[in-house]
PDB file of C-alpha atoms in Angstrom:
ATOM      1  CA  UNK A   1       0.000   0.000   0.000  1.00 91.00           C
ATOM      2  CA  UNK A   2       2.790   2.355   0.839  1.00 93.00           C
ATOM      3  CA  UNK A   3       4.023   1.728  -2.591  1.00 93.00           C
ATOM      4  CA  UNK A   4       1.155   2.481  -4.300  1.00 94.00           C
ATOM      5  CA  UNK A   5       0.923   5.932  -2.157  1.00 94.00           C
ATOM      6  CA  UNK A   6       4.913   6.716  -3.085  1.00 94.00           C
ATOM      7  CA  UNK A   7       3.821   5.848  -6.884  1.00 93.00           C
ATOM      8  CA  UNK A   8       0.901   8.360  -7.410  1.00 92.00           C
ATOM      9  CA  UNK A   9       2.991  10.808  -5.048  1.00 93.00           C
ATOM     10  CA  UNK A  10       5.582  10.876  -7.555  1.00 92.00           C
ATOM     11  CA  UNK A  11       2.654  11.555 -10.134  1.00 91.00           C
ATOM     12  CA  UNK A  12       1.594  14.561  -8.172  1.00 90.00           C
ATOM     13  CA  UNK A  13       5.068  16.091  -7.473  1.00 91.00           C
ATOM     14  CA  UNK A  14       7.100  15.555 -11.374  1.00 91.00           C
ATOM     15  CA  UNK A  15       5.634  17.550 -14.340  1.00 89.00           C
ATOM     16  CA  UNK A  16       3.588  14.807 -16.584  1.00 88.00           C
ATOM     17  CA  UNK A  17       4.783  16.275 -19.458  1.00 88.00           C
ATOM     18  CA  UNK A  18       5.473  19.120 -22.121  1.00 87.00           C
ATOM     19  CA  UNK A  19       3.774  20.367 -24.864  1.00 85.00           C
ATOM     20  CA  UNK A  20       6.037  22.660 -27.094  1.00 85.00           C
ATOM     21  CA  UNK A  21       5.517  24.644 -30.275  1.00 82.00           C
ATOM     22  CA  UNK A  22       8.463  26.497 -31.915  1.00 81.00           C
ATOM     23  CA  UNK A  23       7.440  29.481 -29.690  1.00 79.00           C
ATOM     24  CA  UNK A  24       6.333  28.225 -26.741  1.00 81.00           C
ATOM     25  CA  UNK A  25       6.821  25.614 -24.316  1.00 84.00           C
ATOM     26  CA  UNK A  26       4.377  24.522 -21.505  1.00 85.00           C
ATOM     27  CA  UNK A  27       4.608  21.707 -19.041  1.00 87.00           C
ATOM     28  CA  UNK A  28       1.744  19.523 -17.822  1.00 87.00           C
ATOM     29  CA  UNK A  29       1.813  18.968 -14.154  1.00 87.00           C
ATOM     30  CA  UNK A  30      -0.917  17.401 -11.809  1.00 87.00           C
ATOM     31  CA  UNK A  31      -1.853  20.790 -11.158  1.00 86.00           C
ATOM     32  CA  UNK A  32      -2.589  21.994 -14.608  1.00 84.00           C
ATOM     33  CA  UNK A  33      -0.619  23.509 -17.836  1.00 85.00           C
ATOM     34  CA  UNK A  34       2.156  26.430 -16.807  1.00 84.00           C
ATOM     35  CA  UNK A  35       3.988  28.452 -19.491  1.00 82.00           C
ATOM     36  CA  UNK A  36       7.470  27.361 -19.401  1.00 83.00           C
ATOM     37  CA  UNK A  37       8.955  30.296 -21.871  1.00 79.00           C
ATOM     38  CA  UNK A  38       8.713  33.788 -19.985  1.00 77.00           C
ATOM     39  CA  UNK A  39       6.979  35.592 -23.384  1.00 75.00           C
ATOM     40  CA  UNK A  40       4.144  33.706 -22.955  1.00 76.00           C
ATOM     41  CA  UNK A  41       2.524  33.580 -19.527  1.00 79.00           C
ATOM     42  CA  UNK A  42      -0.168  31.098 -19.223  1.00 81.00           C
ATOM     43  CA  UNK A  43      -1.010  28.835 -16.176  1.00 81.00           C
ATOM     44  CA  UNK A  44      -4.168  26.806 -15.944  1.00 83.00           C
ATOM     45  CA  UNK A  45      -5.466  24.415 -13.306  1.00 85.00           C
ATOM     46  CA  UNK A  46      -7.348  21.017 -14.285  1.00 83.00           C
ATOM     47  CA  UNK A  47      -9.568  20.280 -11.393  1.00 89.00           C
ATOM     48  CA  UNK A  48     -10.707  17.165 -12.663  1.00 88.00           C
ATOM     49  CA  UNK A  49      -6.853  15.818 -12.903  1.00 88.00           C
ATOM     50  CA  UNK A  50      -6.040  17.228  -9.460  1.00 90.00           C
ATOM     51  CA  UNK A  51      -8.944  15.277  -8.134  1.00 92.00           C
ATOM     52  CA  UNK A  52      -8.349  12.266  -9.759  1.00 92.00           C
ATOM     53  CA  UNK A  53      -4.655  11.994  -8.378  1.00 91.00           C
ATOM     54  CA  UNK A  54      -5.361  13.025  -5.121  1.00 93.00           C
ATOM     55  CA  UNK A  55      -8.469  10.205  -4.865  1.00 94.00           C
ATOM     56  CA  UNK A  56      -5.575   7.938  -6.446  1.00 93.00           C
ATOM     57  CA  UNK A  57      -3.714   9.187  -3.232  1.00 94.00           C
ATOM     58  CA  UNK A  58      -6.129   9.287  -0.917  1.00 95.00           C
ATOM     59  CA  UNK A  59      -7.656   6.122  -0.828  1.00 94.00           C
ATOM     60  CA  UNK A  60      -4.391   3.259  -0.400  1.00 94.00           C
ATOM     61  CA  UNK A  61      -2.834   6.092   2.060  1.00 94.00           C
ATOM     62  CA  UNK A  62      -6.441   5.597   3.749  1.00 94.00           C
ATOM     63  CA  UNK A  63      -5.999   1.583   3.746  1.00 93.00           C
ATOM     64  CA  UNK A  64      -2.772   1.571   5.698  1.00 92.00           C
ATOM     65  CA  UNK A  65      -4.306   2.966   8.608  1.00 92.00           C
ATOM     66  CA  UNK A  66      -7.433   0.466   8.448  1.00 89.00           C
ATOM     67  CA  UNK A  67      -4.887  -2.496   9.380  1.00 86.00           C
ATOM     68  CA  UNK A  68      -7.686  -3.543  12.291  1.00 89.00           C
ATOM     69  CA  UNK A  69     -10.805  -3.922   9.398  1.00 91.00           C
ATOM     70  CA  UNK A  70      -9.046  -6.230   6.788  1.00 90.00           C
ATOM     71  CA  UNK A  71     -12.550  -6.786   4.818  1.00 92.00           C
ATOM     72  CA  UNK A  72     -12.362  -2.867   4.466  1.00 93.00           C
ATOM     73  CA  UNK A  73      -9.067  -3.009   3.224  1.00 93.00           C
ATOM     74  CA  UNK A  74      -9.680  -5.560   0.787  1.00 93.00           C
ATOM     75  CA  UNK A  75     -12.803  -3.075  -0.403  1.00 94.00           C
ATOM     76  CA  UNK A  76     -10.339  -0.120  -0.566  1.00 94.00           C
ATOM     77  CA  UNK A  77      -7.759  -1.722  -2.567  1.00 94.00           C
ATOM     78  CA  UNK A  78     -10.129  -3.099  -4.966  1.00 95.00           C
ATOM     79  CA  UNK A  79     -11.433   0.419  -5.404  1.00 94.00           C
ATOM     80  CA  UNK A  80      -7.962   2.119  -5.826  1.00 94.00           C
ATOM     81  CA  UNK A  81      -6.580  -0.519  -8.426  1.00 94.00           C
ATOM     82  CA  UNK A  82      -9.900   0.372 -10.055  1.00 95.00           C
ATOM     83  CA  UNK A  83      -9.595   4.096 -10.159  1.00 95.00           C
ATOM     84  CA  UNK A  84      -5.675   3.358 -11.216  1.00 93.00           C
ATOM     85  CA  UNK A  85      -6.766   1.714 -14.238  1.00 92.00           C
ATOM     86  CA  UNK A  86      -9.708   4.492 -14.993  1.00 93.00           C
ATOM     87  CA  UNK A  87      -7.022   7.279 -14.851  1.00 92.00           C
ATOM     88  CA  UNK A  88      -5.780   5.685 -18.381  1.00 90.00           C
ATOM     89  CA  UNK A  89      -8.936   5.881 -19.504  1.00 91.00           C
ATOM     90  CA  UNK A  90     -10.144   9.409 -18.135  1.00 91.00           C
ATOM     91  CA  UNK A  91      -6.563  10.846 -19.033  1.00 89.00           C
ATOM     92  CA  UNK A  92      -6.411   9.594 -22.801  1.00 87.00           C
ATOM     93  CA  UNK A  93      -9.820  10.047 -23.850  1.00 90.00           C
ATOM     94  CA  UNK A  94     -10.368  13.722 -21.929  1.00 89.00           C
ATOM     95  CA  UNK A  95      -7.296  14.971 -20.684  1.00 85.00           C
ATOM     96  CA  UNK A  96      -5.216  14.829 -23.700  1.00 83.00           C
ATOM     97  CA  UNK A  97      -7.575  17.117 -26.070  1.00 84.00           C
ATOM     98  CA  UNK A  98      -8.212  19.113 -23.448  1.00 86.00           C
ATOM     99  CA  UNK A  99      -4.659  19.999 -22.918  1.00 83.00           C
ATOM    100  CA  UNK A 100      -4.122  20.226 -26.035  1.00 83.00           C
ATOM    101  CA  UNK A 101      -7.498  22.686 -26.915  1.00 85.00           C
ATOM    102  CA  UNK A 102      -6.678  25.116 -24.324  1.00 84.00           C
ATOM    103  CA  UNK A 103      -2.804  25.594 -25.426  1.00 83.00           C
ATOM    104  CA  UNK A 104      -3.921  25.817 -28.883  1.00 83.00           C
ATOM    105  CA  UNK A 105      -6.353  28.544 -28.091  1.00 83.00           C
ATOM    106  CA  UNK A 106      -4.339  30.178 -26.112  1.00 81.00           C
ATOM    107  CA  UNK A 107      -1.817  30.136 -28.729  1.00 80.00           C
ATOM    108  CA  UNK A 108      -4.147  31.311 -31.155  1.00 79.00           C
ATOM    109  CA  UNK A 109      -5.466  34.616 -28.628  1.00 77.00           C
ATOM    110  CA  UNK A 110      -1.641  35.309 -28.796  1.00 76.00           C
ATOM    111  CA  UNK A 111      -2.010  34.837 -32.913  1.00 75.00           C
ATOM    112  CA  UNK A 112       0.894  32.234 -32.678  1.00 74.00           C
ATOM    113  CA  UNK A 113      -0.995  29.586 -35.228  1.00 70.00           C
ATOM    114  CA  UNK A 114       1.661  27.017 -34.486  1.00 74.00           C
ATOM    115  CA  UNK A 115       1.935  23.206 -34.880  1.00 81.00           C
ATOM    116  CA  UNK A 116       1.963  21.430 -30.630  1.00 84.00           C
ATOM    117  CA  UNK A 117       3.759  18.720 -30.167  1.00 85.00           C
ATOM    118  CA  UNK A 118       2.963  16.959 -26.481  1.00 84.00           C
ATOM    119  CA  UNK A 119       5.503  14.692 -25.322  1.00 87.00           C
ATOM    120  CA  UNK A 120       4.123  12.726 -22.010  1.00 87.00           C
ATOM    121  CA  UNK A 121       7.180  11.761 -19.194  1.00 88.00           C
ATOM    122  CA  UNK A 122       7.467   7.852 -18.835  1.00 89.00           C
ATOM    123  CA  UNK A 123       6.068   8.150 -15.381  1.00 86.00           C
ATOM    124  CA  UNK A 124       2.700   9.002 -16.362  1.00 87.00           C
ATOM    125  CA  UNK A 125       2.422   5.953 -17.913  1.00 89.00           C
ATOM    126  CA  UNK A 126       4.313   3.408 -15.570  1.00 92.00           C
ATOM    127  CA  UNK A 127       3.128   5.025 -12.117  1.00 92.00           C
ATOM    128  CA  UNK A 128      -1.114   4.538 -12.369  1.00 93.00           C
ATOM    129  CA  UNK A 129       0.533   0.461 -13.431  1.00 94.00           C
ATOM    130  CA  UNK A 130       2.709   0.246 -10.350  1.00 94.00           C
ATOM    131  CA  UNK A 131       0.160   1.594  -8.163  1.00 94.00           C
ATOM    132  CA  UNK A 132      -2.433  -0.584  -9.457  1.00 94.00           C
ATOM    133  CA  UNK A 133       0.349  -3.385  -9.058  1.00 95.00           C
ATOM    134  CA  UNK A 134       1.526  -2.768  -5.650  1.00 95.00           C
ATOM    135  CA  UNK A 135      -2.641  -2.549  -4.189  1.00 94.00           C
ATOM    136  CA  UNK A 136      -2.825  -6.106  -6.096  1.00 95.00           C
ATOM    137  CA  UNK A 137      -0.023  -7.314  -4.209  1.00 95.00           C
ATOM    138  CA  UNK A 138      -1.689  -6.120  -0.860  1.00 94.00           C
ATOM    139  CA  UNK A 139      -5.019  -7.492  -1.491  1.00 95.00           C
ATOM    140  CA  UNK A 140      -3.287 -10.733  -1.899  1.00 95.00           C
ATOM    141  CA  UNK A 141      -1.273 -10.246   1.417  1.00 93.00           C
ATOM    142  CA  UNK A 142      -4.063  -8.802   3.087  1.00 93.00           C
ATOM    143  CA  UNK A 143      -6.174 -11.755   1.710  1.00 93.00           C
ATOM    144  CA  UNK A 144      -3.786 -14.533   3.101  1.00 94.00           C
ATOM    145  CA  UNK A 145      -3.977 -12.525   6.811  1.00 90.00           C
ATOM    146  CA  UNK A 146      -7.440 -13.081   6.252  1.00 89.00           C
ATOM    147  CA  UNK A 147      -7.524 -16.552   5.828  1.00 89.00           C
ATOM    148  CA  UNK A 148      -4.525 -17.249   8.180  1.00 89.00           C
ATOM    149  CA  UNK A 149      -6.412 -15.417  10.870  1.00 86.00           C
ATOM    150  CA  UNK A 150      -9.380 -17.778  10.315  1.00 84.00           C
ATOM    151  CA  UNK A 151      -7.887 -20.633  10.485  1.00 83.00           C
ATOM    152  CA  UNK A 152      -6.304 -19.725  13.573  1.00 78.00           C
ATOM    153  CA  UNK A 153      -9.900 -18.934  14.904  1.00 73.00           C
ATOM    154  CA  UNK A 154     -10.883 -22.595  14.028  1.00 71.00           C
ATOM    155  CA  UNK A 155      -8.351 -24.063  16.039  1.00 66.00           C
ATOM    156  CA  UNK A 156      -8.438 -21.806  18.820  1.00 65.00           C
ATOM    157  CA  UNK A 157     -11.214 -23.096  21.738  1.00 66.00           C
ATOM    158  CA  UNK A 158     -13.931 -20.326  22.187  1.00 64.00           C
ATOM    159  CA  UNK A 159     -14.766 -19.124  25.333  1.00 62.00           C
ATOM    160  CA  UNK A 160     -18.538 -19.263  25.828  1.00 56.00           C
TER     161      UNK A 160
END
């Protein structure tokens, strides 16, 4: 679980990625698109990134601390390998031509008509994967607990 919280922290803390034209240059970050050329001041929070990641934070950071309910855990982690592999989806299909739209507009307000290029950083791809990996590999630990703990139960006289 604390892997999967170092993963997506990573993803909220390096840039995502850069989209350049041969005037410009901006970098995508969790917290929106930032002008990285001083001519051209732009900066632009996406909300519905910034929530996204910090759900993707939020919700293994919140399973560590639930070590006493294990069937909650095993909820939790099922939920946040779930949202891991919907940030693919949510940031390919809307987040890309959205990023893209509003630097091209912008770009075209400034009367810069200019080809983008976007160039994404390998950790946006591999991070949502290892996060997703690492809460599989604690719903299978917290699993066996599970079952261990049972077991032990069965053996174990109760007290009536």
């Amino acid at each position: 679980m604390l892997g999967s919280v170092i993963a997506i922290l990573m993803m909220l803390l390096f840039p995502l990625g850069t989209i350049s034209s041969t005037s410009a240059t901006f970098s995508l970050s969790a917290l929106g698109i930032s002008s990285v050329t001083e001519e051209f001041p732009y900066d632009v929070m996406r909300y519905p990134l910034i929530i996204l990641l910090l759900i993707m934070f939020v919700l293994p950071l919140f399973c560590i601390f639930m070590y006493n309910k294990r069937k909650m855990q095993l909820r939790i982690l099922i939920y946040s390998a779930i949202v891991d592999l919907l940030f693919y989806a949510y940031f390919f299909m809307f987040e890309t031509s959205a990023c893209y739209d509003l630097v091209s507009n912008a770009l075209h307000i400034a009367e810069m008509s200019e080809e983008l290029e976007i160039g994404y950083r390998f950790h946006l791809f591999a991070m949502p994967a290892v996060s997703c990996f690492c809460c599989i590999m604690a719903f299978r630990g917290v699993a066996y607990d599970i079952a261990l703990l049972e077991s032990a139960d069965r053996l174990r006289p109760s007290r009536k």
